[in-house]
Amino acid sequence: MPEPRDTAVYTHGHHESVLRSHTWRTAANSAAYLVPSLRPHMKILDIGCGPGTITADLAELVPDGCVTGVDRVPEILDRARATAAGRGLANIDFAVADVHALQYPDDTFCVVHAHQVLQHVGDPVRALREMKRVVRPGGFVAVRDADYAAMTWYPASEGLDDWLDLYRRVARANGGEPDAGRRLKAWARQAGFTDITATSGTWTFATPEERAWWSGLWADRTLASAYADRARLGGHADDAELRAVAGAWREWGTREDGWFSVLHGEILCRNEA
């Protein structure tokens, strides 16, 4: 297997506070733009599969086909395998892979899917070219990424303004692009796609339960995850500043009129090659 190339540092890591978010993701709340294009026989590659919840949903949607979930971190694939086993799925497998240099032959898959991946890679255009290479003619590359600068919330909070500024600085120092959502169409065009459907989707957190969950995981992530470590080690924030940001998240989560929206860019690219 080739050595990973042009790969940025994954900003978040796999702390429990990060997996709390990742394991919440489903095909319904994170890949709805792709689902209508799926057919029961399809062979799918799910890049950056993490704990495998979206991967498992995709496998259920292609009962006569199969899904391969890949990630750069071998340990997280154990979680993904457990997810698949717990749902009794036999048409799914997992492997370690780097999106810049996929180990699969040309024209292998009907669909290549990547959720929240391109914002964390060193060369997103090259990654899209690799996805295009392994998709059969007529198949699809489906990509969805958040756009941090487009996230918005109410009420106004200087602490959350500080969080957004801090996160974007840390992510870019790690080689990623936190405002990836708005760039997906442009990156796809640079990668050689011509048949591109560009859409957007949101997550919204507004009920007391949603606010407590979203604010709590970000407060914990700000203090204890790999993101927190990289913020400190990179000189972007000290412990006092991180505690202040975490406190702002928890305070926002208690606000009865609190509302937070995460905007995602989405592209569904048909491979005409």
XYZ file of N, CA and C in Angstrom:
819
model
N 0.851 -1.200 0.000
C 0.000 0.000 0.000
C 0.881 1.242 0.000
N 0.590 2.238 -0.878
C 1.437 3.430 -0.918
C 1.392 4.200 0.392
N 2.465 4.911 0.668
C 2.469 5.786 1.832
C 1.503 6.942 1.593
N 0.770 7.373 2.630
C -0.105 8.522 2.456
C 0.677 9.754 2.021
N 0.094 10.515 1.089
C 0.766 11.698 0.581
C -0.188 12.890 0.643
N 0.390 14.084 0.776
C -0.385 15.325 0.728
C -1.542 15.310 1.714
N -1.334 14.737 2.870
C -2.421 14.588 3.826
C -2.258 15.558 4.983
N -3.308 16.315 5.260
C -3.291 17.229 6.387
C -3.504 16.455 7.681
N -3.260 17.123 8.802
C -3.517 16.550 10.119
C -5.015 16.596 10.386
N -5.582 15.476 10.853
C -7.003 15.483 11.197
C -7.175 16.265 12.494
N -7.811 17.404 12.402
C -7.844 18.358 13.505
C -8.511 17.799 14.748
N -9.601 17.064 14.596
C -10.412 16.679 15.751
C -9.867 15.490 16.533
N -9.248 14.523 15.839
C -8.890 13.282 16.513
C -10.133 12.451 16.793
N -10.009 11.465 17.688
C -11.133 10.556 17.940
C -11.461 10.465 19.430
N -11.358 11.607 20.108
C -11.803 11.676 21.493
C -13.290 11.348 21.582
N -13.741 10.914 22.751
C -15.154 10.559 22.939
C -16.079 11.688 22.520
N -15.702 12.932 22.775
C -16.551 14.064 22.409
C -16.701 14.198 20.898
N -15.696 13.752 20.154
C -15.768 13.756 18.698
C -16.653 12.610 18.215
N -16.444 11.420 18.767
C -17.252 10.264 18.365
C -18.710 10.433 18.756
N -18.975 11.233 19.778
C -20.357 11.534 20.159
C -21.091 12.160 18.976
N -20.393 12.980 18.237
C -20.973 13.586 17.038
C -20.978 12.613 15.868
N -19.862 11.937 15.650
C -19.739 11.065 14.480
C -20.762 9.927 14.503
N -21.002 9.357 15.674
C -21.924 8.216 15.748
C -23.385 8.642 15.625
N -23.662 9.934 15.709
C -25.008 10.476 15.502
C -25.366 10.552 14.024
N -24.364 10.572 13.162
C -24.584 10.792 11.733
C -25.207 9.575 11.061
N -26.156 9.838 10.190
C -26.853 8.793 9.451
C -26.922 9.195 7.981
N -27.347 8.263 7.145
C -27.573 8.631 5.743
C -28.678 9.675 5.644
N -29.678 9.586 6.524
C -30.804 10.526 6.474
C -30.374 11.942 6.833
N -29.541 12.099 7.871
C -29.192 13.463 8.280
C -27.886 13.976 7.672
N -27.180 13.121 6.944
C -25.869 13.528 6.422
C -25.626 13.176 4.958
N -26.488 12.399 4.328
C -26.284 12.017 2.924
C -27.593 11.977 2.153
N -28.573 12.775 2.568
C -29.885 12.749 1.913
C -29.799 13.145 0.443
N -28.834 13.983 0.085
C -28.675 14.409 -1.306
C -28.251 13.261 -2.219
N -27.622 12.221 -1.643
C -27.149 11.068 -2.403
C -28.186 9.956 -2.488
N -28.970 9.767 -1.452
C -29.838 8.594 -1.326
C -30.726 8.354 -2.550
N -31.373 9.357 -3.163
C -32.228 9.071 -4.317
C -31.501 8.470 -5.514
N -30.181 8.618 -5.584
C -29.411 8.082 -6.713
C -28.952 6.645 -6.489
N -29.158 6.108 -5.298
C -28.699 4.760 -4.996
C -29.644 3.715 -5.572
N -29.055 2.569 -5.982
C -29.813 1.436 -6.486
C -29.362 0.187 -5.733
N -30.233 -0.804 -5.593
C -29.936 -1.957 -4.716
C -28.652 -2.711 -5.048
N -28.210 -2.676 -6.312
C -27.061 -3.486 -6.722
C -25.723 -2.771 -6.580
N -25.704 -1.519 -6.173
C -24.505 -0.697 -6.296
C -23.361 -1.136 -5.378
N -22.137 -0.857 -5.853
C -20.911 -1.064 -5.086
C -20.393 0.310 -4.682
N -20.266 0.545 -3.372
C -19.982 1.878 -2.847
C -18.673 1.877 -2.062
N -17.904 2.949 -2.224
C -16.730 3.216 -1.383
C -17.057 4.406 -0.502
N -16.959 4.219 0.817
C -17.227 5.297 1.779
C -15.901 5.729 2.393
N -15.421 6.902 1.989
C -14.108 7.395 2.407
C -14.232 8.193 3.703
N -13.311 7.940 4.635
C -13.361 8.607 5.928
C -14.555 8.140 6.731
N -14.745 6.840 6.779
C -15.983 6.268 7.329
C -16.108 6.416 8.835
N -14.981 6.650 9.551
C -15.058 6.799 11.000
C -15.716 5.598 11.649
N -16.639 5.820 12.607
C -17.258 4.700 13.316
C -18.300 3.942 12.515
N -18.564 4.361 11.288
C -19.312 3.510 10.366
C -20.827 3.617 10.385
N -21.393 4.639 11.004
C -22.853 4.711 11.048
C -23.455 5.044 9.680
N -22.865 5.999 8.957
C -23.346 6.279 7.607
C -23.058 5.092 6.706
N -21.887 4.492 6.852
C -21.503 3.329 6.048
C -22.526 2.213 6.177
N -22.939 1.939 7.401
C -23.923 0.887 7.634
C -25.264 1.229 6.995
N -25.675 2.487 7.089
C -26.916 2.894 6.430
C -26.834 2.685 4.923
N -25.696 3.053 4.331
C -25.529 2.865 2.889
C -25.614 1.386 2.526
N -25.030 0.533 3.356
C -25.091 -0.910 3.088
C -26.524 -1.418 3.111
N -27.333 -0.890 4.006
C -28.742 -1.297 4.049
C -29.506 -0.822 2.820
N -29.053 0.270 2.213
C -29.726 0.814 1.039
C -29.311 0.132 -0.257
N -28.258 -0.689 -0.217
C -27.829 -1.451 -1.410
C -27.767 -2.938 -1.046
N -28.895 -3.567 -0.731
C -28.889 -4.945 -0.226
C -28.323 -5.966 -1.198
N -28.365 -5.676 -2.490
C -27.798 -6.592 -3.487
C -26.406 -6.162 -3.922
N -25.901 -5.103 -3.316
C -24.570 -4.609 -3.620
C -23.659 -4.758 -2.414
N -22.676 -3.866 -2.296
C -21.754 -3.936 -1.157
C -21.149 -2.572 -0.917
N -20.635 -2.379 0.290
C -20.013 -1.120 0.686
C -18.666 -1.409 1.326
N -17.663 -0.664 0.924
C -16.346 -0.700 1.560
C -16.127 0.631 2.264
N -15.908 0.583 3.563
C -15.603 1.774 4.330
C -14.108 1.859 4.571
N -13.516 3.027 4.316
C -12.078 3.191 4.510
C -11.807 4.412 5.382
N -10.708 4.329 6.135
C -10.275 5.433 6.978
C -8.763 5.329 7.122
N -8.111 6.448 7.443
C -6.663 6.439 7.633
C -6.260 5.888 9.001
N -7.207 5.835 9.949
C -6.893 5.447 11.324
C -7.373 4.011 11.560
N -6.464 3.055 11.698
C -6.897 1.658 11.862
C -7.797 1.440 13.065
N -7.529 2.139 14.170
C -8.288 1.892 15.401
C -9.762 2.217 15.247
N -10.094 3.275 14.492
C -11.502 3.647 14.363
C -12.263 2.606 13.548
N -11.552 1.837 12.736
C -12.222 0.810 11.947
C -12.748 -0.317 12.827
N -12.165 -0.517 14.001
C -12.726 -1.499 14.932
C -14.122 -1.080 15.359
N -14.310 0.223 15.584
C -15.648 0.723 15.919
C -16.604 0.514 14.750
N -16.121 0.768 13.546
C -16.963 0.608 12.363
C -17.374 -0.853 12.171
N -16.436 -1.756 12.377
C -16.772 -3.183 12.250
C -17.814 -3.590 13.287
N -17.688 -3.060 14.497
C -18.662 -3.367 15.544
C -20.038 -2.817 15.178
N -20.067 -1.633 14.566
C -21.339 -1.058 14.117
C -22.005 -1.973 13.099
N -21.227 -2.428 12.113
C -21.783 -3.307 11.075
C -22.236 -4.640 11.659
N -21.426 -5.204 12.546
C -21.780 -6.494 13.145
C -23.044 -6.367 13.991
N -23.159 -5.258 14.718
C -24.330 -5.055 15.554
C -25.609 -4.934 14.762
N -25.507 -4.563 13.510
C -26.682 -4.439 12.646
C -26.828 -5.630 11.714
N -25.965 -6.627 11.876
C -26.086 -7.864 11.107
C -25.853 -7.702 9.616
N -24.957 -6.803 9.241
C -24.727 -6.519 7.828
C -23.590 -7.379 7.276
N -23.884 -8.118 6.232
C -22.885 -9.000 5.631
C -22.281 -8.406 4.360
N -22.851 -7.319 3.851
C -22.389 -6.742 2.573
C -21.518 -5.510 2.793
N -20.664 -5.577 3.812
C -19.850 -4.430 4.172
C -18.482 -4.904 4.653
N -17.429 -4.172 4.267
C -16.090 -4.473 4.750
C -15.348 -3.153 4.946
N -14.199 -3.231 5.606
C -13.467 -2.026 5.972
C -11.973 -2.212 5.703
N -11.287 -1.098 5.408
C -9.857 -1.153 5.130
C -9.230 0.197 5.430
N -7.931 0.190 5.690
C -7.160 1.418 5.839
C -6.823 1.944 4.449
N -7.001 3.249 4.235
C -6.699 3.830 2.925
C -6.437 5.317 3.067
N -5.733 5.869 2.087
C -5.476 7.307 1.996
C -6.154 7.820 0.738
N -6.988 8.829 0.861
C -7.773 9.319 -0.269
C -6.905 9.871 -1.391
N -5.679 10.292 -1.095
C -4.804 10.806 -2.142
C -4.196 9.700 -2.994
N -4.235 8.467 -2.520
C -3.616 7.347 -3.243
C -4.393 6.075 -2.921
N -5.603 5.966 -3.466
C -6.456 4.812 -3.195
C -5.876 3.558 -3.833
N -6.015 2.431 -3.133
C -5.404 1.187 -3.592
C -6.295 0.390 -4.531
N -7.328 1.000 -5.070
C -8.296 0.280 -5.897
C -8.063 0.566 -7.377
N -8.342 -0.423 -8.240
C -8.178 -0.209 -9.687
C -9.162 0.835 -10.215
N -8.880 1.327 -11.410
C -9.805 2.231 -12.081
C -11.177 1.568 -12.220
N -12.223 2.387 -12.190
C -13.591 1.951 -12.511
C -14.081 0.820 -11.606
N -13.771 0.892 -10.316
C -14.135 -0.182 -9.391
C -15.531 -0.002 -8.801
N -15.928 1.225 -8.502
C -17.140 1.467 -7.715
C -18.210 2.201 -8.513
N -19.452 1.988 -8.109
C -20.578 2.743 -8.679
C -20.690 4.122 -8.031
N -20.335 4.194 -6.752
C -20.433 5.439 -5.988
C -19.228 5.547 -5.063
N -18.632 6.733 -5.007
C -17.661 7.052 -3.967
C -18.248 8.187 -3.138
N -18.314 7.976 -1.829
C -18.941 8.927 -0.923
C -17.916 9.397 0.107
N -17.947 10.681 0.425
C -17.050 11.220 1.454
C -17.799 12.307 2.222
N -17.935 12.102 3.515
C -18.636 13.072 4.364
C -17.652 13.696 5.344
N -17.522 15.022 5.294
C -16.621 15.779 6.164
C -15.168 15.299 6.026
N -14.734 15.100 4.802
C -13.380 14.614 4.531
C -12.508 15.694 3.895
N -12.986 16.329 2.832
C -12.118 17.213 2.051
C -11.633 18.417 2.850
N -12.366 18.820 3.882
C -11.897 19.927 4.712
C -10.634 19.578 5.486
N -10.322 18.280 5.570
C -9.191 17.831 6.376
C -8.012 17.302 5.552
N -8.074 17.371 4.229
C -6.986 16.807 3.422
C -6.098 17.910 2.867
N -4.874 17.531 2.531
C -3.903 18.501 2.064
C -4.130 18.963 0.639
N -4.712 18.103 -0.191
C -4.920 18.451 -1.597
C -6.295 17.930 -2.013
N -7.354 18.690 -1.792
C -8.700 18.205 -2.090
C -8.945 17.933 -3.570
N -8.305 18.670 -4.452
C -8.491 18.430 -5.885
C -7.892 17.084 -6.266
N -6.714 16.813 -5.762
C -6.103 15.500 -6.023
C -6.959 14.381 -5.447
N -7.520 14.592 -4.255
C -8.394 13.590 -3.664
C -9.610 13.338 -4.551
N -10.196 14.386 -5.093
C -11.351 14.216 -5.983
C -10.957 13.500 -7.274
N -9.750 13.749 -7.772
C -9.294 13.028 -8.971
C -9.166 11.536 -8.687
N -8.695 11.208 -7.485
C -8.615 9.794 -7.107
C -10.013 9.168 -6.998
N -10.938 9.900 -6.405
C -12.315 9.393 -6.336
C -12.870 9.171 -7.740
N -12.629 10.115 -8.631
C -13.091 10.003 -10.017
C -12.476 8.793 -10.698
N -11.204 8.546 -10.430
C -10.511 7.433 -11.068
C -11.140 6.091 -10.737
N -11.552 5.912 -9.490
C -12.050 4.594 -9.074
C -13.550 4.436 -9.276
N -14.223 5.453 -9.810
C -15.660 5.355 -10.099
C -15.870 4.960 -11.558
N -16.805 4.050 -11.765
C -17.121 3.607 -13.117
C -17.764 4.729 -13.933
N -17.631 4.679 -15.249
C -18.359 5.645 -16.086
C -19.857 5.586 -15.777
N -20.442 6.747 -15.595
C -21.853 6.809 -15.225
C -22.105 6.772 -13.738
N -21.052 6.495 -12.964
C -21.182 6.447 -11.513
C -21.082 7.835 -10.895
N -21.139 7.873 -9.564
C -21.208 9.146 -8.858
C -20.097 9.292 -7.828
N -19.596 10.504 -7.697
C -18.801 10.922 -6.546
C -19.672 11.891 -5.746
N -19.888 11.572 -4.477
C -20.775 12.358 -3.616
C -19.982 12.865 -2.417
N -19.933 14.179 -2.241
C -19.114 14.781 -1.202
C -19.931 15.836 -0.461
N -19.819 15.830 0.855
C -20.491 16.832 1.688
C -19.500 17.317 2.751
N -19.387 18.634 2.869
C -18.487 19.213 3.865
C -19.127 20.441 4.491
N -18.885 20.593 5.785
C -19.336 21.796 6.480
C -18.557 23.013 6.003
N -19.129 24.181 6.267
C -18.484 25.451 5.965
C -18.530 26.276 7.250
N -17.404 26.320 7.960
C -17.406 26.912 9.297
C -17.753 28.395 9.279
N -17.252 29.140 8.304
C -17.534 30.567 8.271
C -19.016 30.847 8.048
N -19.740 29.878 7.507
C -21.172 30.045 7.250
C -22.032 29.561 8.415
N -21.429 28.977 9.446
C -22.216 28.582 10.607
C -22.748 29.833 11.301
N -23.954 29.729 11.831
C -24.553 30.893 12.479
C -25.379 30.461 13.676
N -25.529 31.382 14.619
C -26.218 31.036 15.857
C -26.897 32.263 16.453
N -27.758 31.989 17.390
C -28.448 33.027 18.154
C -28.629 32.502 19.571
N -28.514 33.334 20.586
C -28.137 34.751 20.584
C -26.654 34.943 20.252
N -26.305 36.203 19.970
C -24.900 36.520 19.726
C -24.063 36.162 20.949
N -22.828 35.723 20.686
C -21.940 35.315 21.776
C -20.504 35.620 21.377
N -19.862 36.503 22.120
C -18.450 36.782 21.836
C -17.603 35.530 22.032
N -17.996 34.700 23.003
C -17.259 33.462 23.231
C -17.338 32.523 22.047
N -18.491 32.411 21.393
C -18.607 31.563 20.205
C -17.919 32.208 19.011
N -17.896 33.546 18.947
C -17.072 34.207 17.932
C -15.606 33.816 18.115
N -15.143 33.786 19.361
C -13.761 33.382 19.649
C -13.540 31.926 19.256
N -14.548 31.078 19.525
C -14.433 29.659 19.129
C -14.248 29.519 17.628
N -15.077 30.208 16.858
C -15.005 30.080 15.407
C -13.657 30.561 14.883
N -13.186 31.681 15.386
C -11.884 32.185 14.963
C -10.774 31.205 15.332
N -10.836 30.653 16.531
C -9.820 29.704 16.978
C -9.840 28.443 16.132
N -11.032 27.886 15.925
C -11.100 26.632 15.167
C -10.544 26.818 13.759
N -10.917 27.895 13.088
C -10.454 28.097 11.717
C -8.940 28.257 11.672
N -8.356 28.929 12.671
C -6.900 29.073 12.709
C -6.211 27.731 12.926
N -6.734 26.921 13.851
C -6.128 25.615 14.119
C -6.240 24.718 12.899
N -7.416 24.670 12.278
C -7.616 23.801 11.121
C -6.688 24.170 9.974
N -6.525 25.460 9.729
C -5.655 25.873 8.625
C -4.187 25.616 8.950
N -3.817 25.766 10.210
C -2.436 25.449 10.599
C -2.144 23.961 10.408
N -3.171 23.130 10.471
C -3.009 21.691 10.262
C -3.037 21.301 8.788
N -3.222 22.274 7.901
C -3.205 21.985 6.471
C -4.572 21.806 5.858
N -5.647 22.011 6.627
C -6.985 21.824 6.097
C -7.639 23.134 5.689
N -8.891 23.035 5.227
C -9.673 24.200 4.827
C -11.047 24.102 5.492
N -11.240 24.811 6.623
C -12.492 24.676 7.366
C -13.711 25.212 6.632
N -13.508 26.103 5.660
C -14.627 26.624 4.884
C -14.738 25.871 3.560
N -14.696 24.545 3.649
C -14.667 23.705 2.453
C -15.992 23.701 1.708
N -17.107 23.800 2.428
C -18.403 23.620 1.788
C -18.601 24.476 0.563
N -18.230 25.734 0.634
C -18.426 26.656 -0.490
C -17.480 26.373 -1.648
N -16.426 25.622 -1.396
C -15.401 25.381 -2.408
C -15.593 24.070 -3.172
N -16.525 23.220 -2.757
C -16.620 21.878 -3.332
C -16.853 21.898 -4.843
N -17.761 22.738 -5.304
C -18.021 22.791 -6.745
C -16.769 23.203 -7.507
N -16.073 24.221 -7.024
C -14.852 24.682 -7.691
C -13.797 23.582 -7.708
N -13.623 22.898 -6.582
C -12.651 21.807 -6.529
C -13.028 20.691 -7.507
N -14.310 20.369 -7.597
C -14.749 19.307 -8.508
C -14.472 19.685 -9.961
N -14.689 20.951 -10.310
C -14.395 21.393 -11.671
C -12.893 21.280 -11.953
N -12.072 21.654 -10.985
C -10.624 21.543 -11.166
C -10.196 20.084 -11.300
N -10.949 19.186 -10.682
C -10.620 17.756 -10.745
C -11.081 17.105 -12.043
N -11.795 17.843 -12.886
C -12.185 17.325 -14.190
C -13.637 16.925 -14.328
N -14.432 17.117 -13.308
C -15.854 16.813 -13.430
C -16.553 17.927 -14.206
N -17.511 17.541 -15.034
C -18.311 18.512 -15.773
C -19.795 18.395 -15.449
N -20.235 17.218 -15.015
C -21.637 17.003 -14.640
C -21.734 17.056 -13.117
N -21.975 18.246 -12.577
C -21.935 18.488 -11.129
C -23.265 19.076 -10.673
N -23.889 18.426 -9.717
C -25.060 19.003 -9.063
C -24.619 19.497 -7.694
N -24.664 20.807 -7.504
C -24.211 21.416 -6.252
C -25.426 21.861 -5.436
N -25.498 21.398 -4.195
C -26.612 21.731 -3.315
C -26.044 22.095 -1.945
N -26.927 22.322 -1.002
C -26.506 22.555 0.367
C -27.512 21.924 1.315
N -27.055 21.659 2.534
C -27.918 21.094 3.557
C -27.491 21.615 4.911
N -28.350 21.479 5.891
C -28.035 22.012 7.219
C -28.320 20.998 8.312
N -27.610 21.164 9.407
C -28.008 20.605 10.700
C -28.448 21.796 11.545
N -29.538 21.645 12.261
C -30.006 22.712 13.136
C -30.237 22.162 14.534
N -29.745 22.885 15.522
C -29.854 22.480 16.926
C -30.589 23.585 17.678
N -31.823 23.288 18.097
C -32.650 24.333 18.690
C -33.446 23.879 19.909
N -33.782 22.597 20.022
C -34.526 22.147 21.189
C -33.597 22.096 22.396
N -34.134 22.043 23.602
C -33.255 21.950 24.777
C -32.308 20.759 24.702
N -32.809 19.616 24.224
C -31.971 18.415 24.134
C -30.881 18.599 23.083
N -31.245 19.175 21.928
C -30.260 19.397 20.871
C -29.193 20.402 21.305
N -29.612 21.457 21.965
C -28.645 22.461 22.431
C -27.689 21.877 23.459
N -28.237 21.084 24.381
C -27.384 20.489 25.415
C -26.368 19.541 24.786
N -26.807 18.766 23.817
C -25.919 17.795 23.162
C -24.832 18.505 22.353
N -25.224 19.452 21.514
C -24.275 20.138 20.630
C -23.296 20.998 21.428
N -23.808 21.750 22.375
C -22.921 22.605 23.164
C -22.014 21.773 24.058
N -22.530 20.677 24.594
C -21.728 19.836 25.473
C -20.579 19.165 24.760
N -20.834 18.659 23.558
C -19.741 17.979 22.856
C -18.673 18.969 22.414
N -19.076 20.210 22.060
C -18.071 21.192 21.668
C -17.310 21.732 22.875
N -17.990 21.862 24.004
C -17.289 22.283 25.216
C -16.246 21.245 25.606
N -16.632 19.967 25.569
C -15.691 18.899 25.909
C -14.570 18.809 24.885
N -14.900 18.965 23.614
C -13.894 18.899 22.556
C -12.873 20.025 22.711
N -13.340 21.184 23.140
C -12.458 22.340 23.305
C -11.446 22.140 24.418
N -11.765 21.285 25.376
C -10.872 21.078 26.520
C -10.040 19.807 26.441
N -10.545 18.766 25.764
C -9.923 17.457 25.958
C -9.568 16.698 24.690
N -9.897 17.181 23.505
C -9.667 16.417 22.288
C -8.308 16.734 21.673
N -7.999 16.068 20.558
C -6.778 16.390 19.813
C -6.816 17.831 19.317
N -7.995 18.330 18.998
C -8.136 19.732 18.600
C -7.635 20.657 19.705
N -8.002 20.365 20.960
C -7.531 21.171 22.084
C -6.007 21.104 22.205
N -5.459 19.900 22.064
C -4.005 19.745 22.148
C -3.305 20.559 21.061
N -3.861 20.523 19.847
C -3.229 21.243 18.741
C -3.377 22.752 18.898
N -4.472 23.177 19.517
C -4.629 24.604 19.796
C -3.556 25.081 20.764
N -3.284 24.263 21.798
C -2.254 24.634 22.776
C -0.856 24.567 22.170
N -0.536 23.423 21.556
C 0.816 23.208 21.045
C 1.165 24.172 19.920
N 0.153 24.583 19.157
C 0.396 25.515 18.063
C 0.433 26.963 18.490
N 0.217 27.207 19.787
C 0.235 28.569 20.278
C -0.998 29.374 19.917
N -2.082 28.697 19.572
C -3.302 29.397 19.175
C -4.148 29.799 20.379
N -4.039 29.064 21.483
C -4.814 29.372 22.685
C -4.145 28.721 23.884
N -4.257 29.361 25.048
C -3.765 28.742 26.272
C -4.939 28.139 27.031
N -4.652 27.523 28.159
C -5.697 26.829 28.912
C -6.828 27.771 29.322
N -6.484 28.974 29.737
C -7.512 29.925 30.164
C -8.432 30.287 29.004
N -7.856 30.473 27.835
C -8.675 30.810 26.662
C -9.564 29.644 26.258
N -9.045 28.427 26.345
C -9.866 27.257 26.019
C -11.000 27.086 27.023
N -10.718 27.325 28.291
C -11.781 27.236 29.302
C -12.860 28.286 29.044
N -12.449 29.461 28.612
C -13.424 30.513 28.326
C -14.316 30.128 27.152
N -13.734 29.543 26.117
C -14.531 29.105 24.968
C -15.483 27.983 25.369
N -14.973 27.017 26.138
C -15.834 25.927 26.603
C -16.987 26.469 27.448
N -16.693 27.445 28.286
C -17.739 28.054 29.099
C -18.782 28.765 28.252
N -18.338 29.405 27.178
C -19.280 30.082 26.280
C -20.212 29.078 25.619
N -19.670 27.928 25.242
C -20.521 26.879 24.669
C -21.573 26.429 25.679
N -21.158 26.181 26.902
C -22.112 25.684 27.903
C -23.165 26.759 28.228
N -22.738 28.021 28.276
C -23.698 29.093 28.546
C -24.713 29.194 27.420
N -24.233 29.135 26.168
C -25.160 29.187 25.031
C -26.161 28.038 25.093
N -25.692 26.855 25.483
C -26.566 25.688 25.534
C -27.716 25.817 26.506
N -27.613 26.728 27.475
C -28.689 26.914 28.453
C -29.722 27.944 27.999
N -29.454 28.640 26.920
C -30.343 29.714 26.486
C -31.604 29.144 25.845
N -32.768 29.511 26.369
C -34.024 28.957 25.870
C -34.291 29.345 24.420
N -33.784 30.491 24.006
C -33.967 30.919 22.618
C -32.759 30.568 21.752
N -31.880 29.703 22.253
C -30.683 29.323 21.509
C -31.001 28.547 20.240
N -30.242 28.842 19.196
C -30.421 28.227 17.867
C -29.066 28.219 17.182
N -28.705 27.091 16.585
C -27.411 26.971 15.905
C -27.631 26.210 14.606
N -27.078 26.719 13.516
C -27.209 26.061 12.222
C -25.839 25.837 11.600
N -25.637 24.624 11.103
C -24.401 24.230 10.418
C -24.716 24.073 8.932
N -24.130 24.911 8.099
C -24.326 24.819 6.656
C -23.296 23.863 6.052
N -23.763 23.006 5.132
C -22.881 22.094 4.398
C -23.020 22.338 2.900
N -21.899 22.347 2.203
C -21.929 22.238 0.757
C -22.001 20.772 0.366
N -22.662 20.501 -0.741
C -22.817 19.127 -1.244
C -22.587 19.118 -2.752
N -21.899 18.105 -3.233
C -21.768 17.920 -4.691
C -22.047 16.457 -5.028
N -22.821 16.280 -6.088
C -23.064 14.961 -6.666
C -22.562 15.021 -8.100
N -21.440 14.352 -8.337
C -20.740 14.456 -9.622
C -20.876 13.147 -10.384
N -21.458 13.191 -11.564
C -21.516 11.994 -12.412
C -20.233 11.881 -13.218
N -19.645 10.695 -13.208
C -18.392 10.475 -13.925
C -18.684 10.173 -15.379
N -18.270 11.078 -16.230
C -18.517 10.905 -17.669
C -17.319 10.294 -18.372
N -16.244 10.010 -17.639
C -15.026 9.479 -18.280
C -15.266 8.095 -18.856
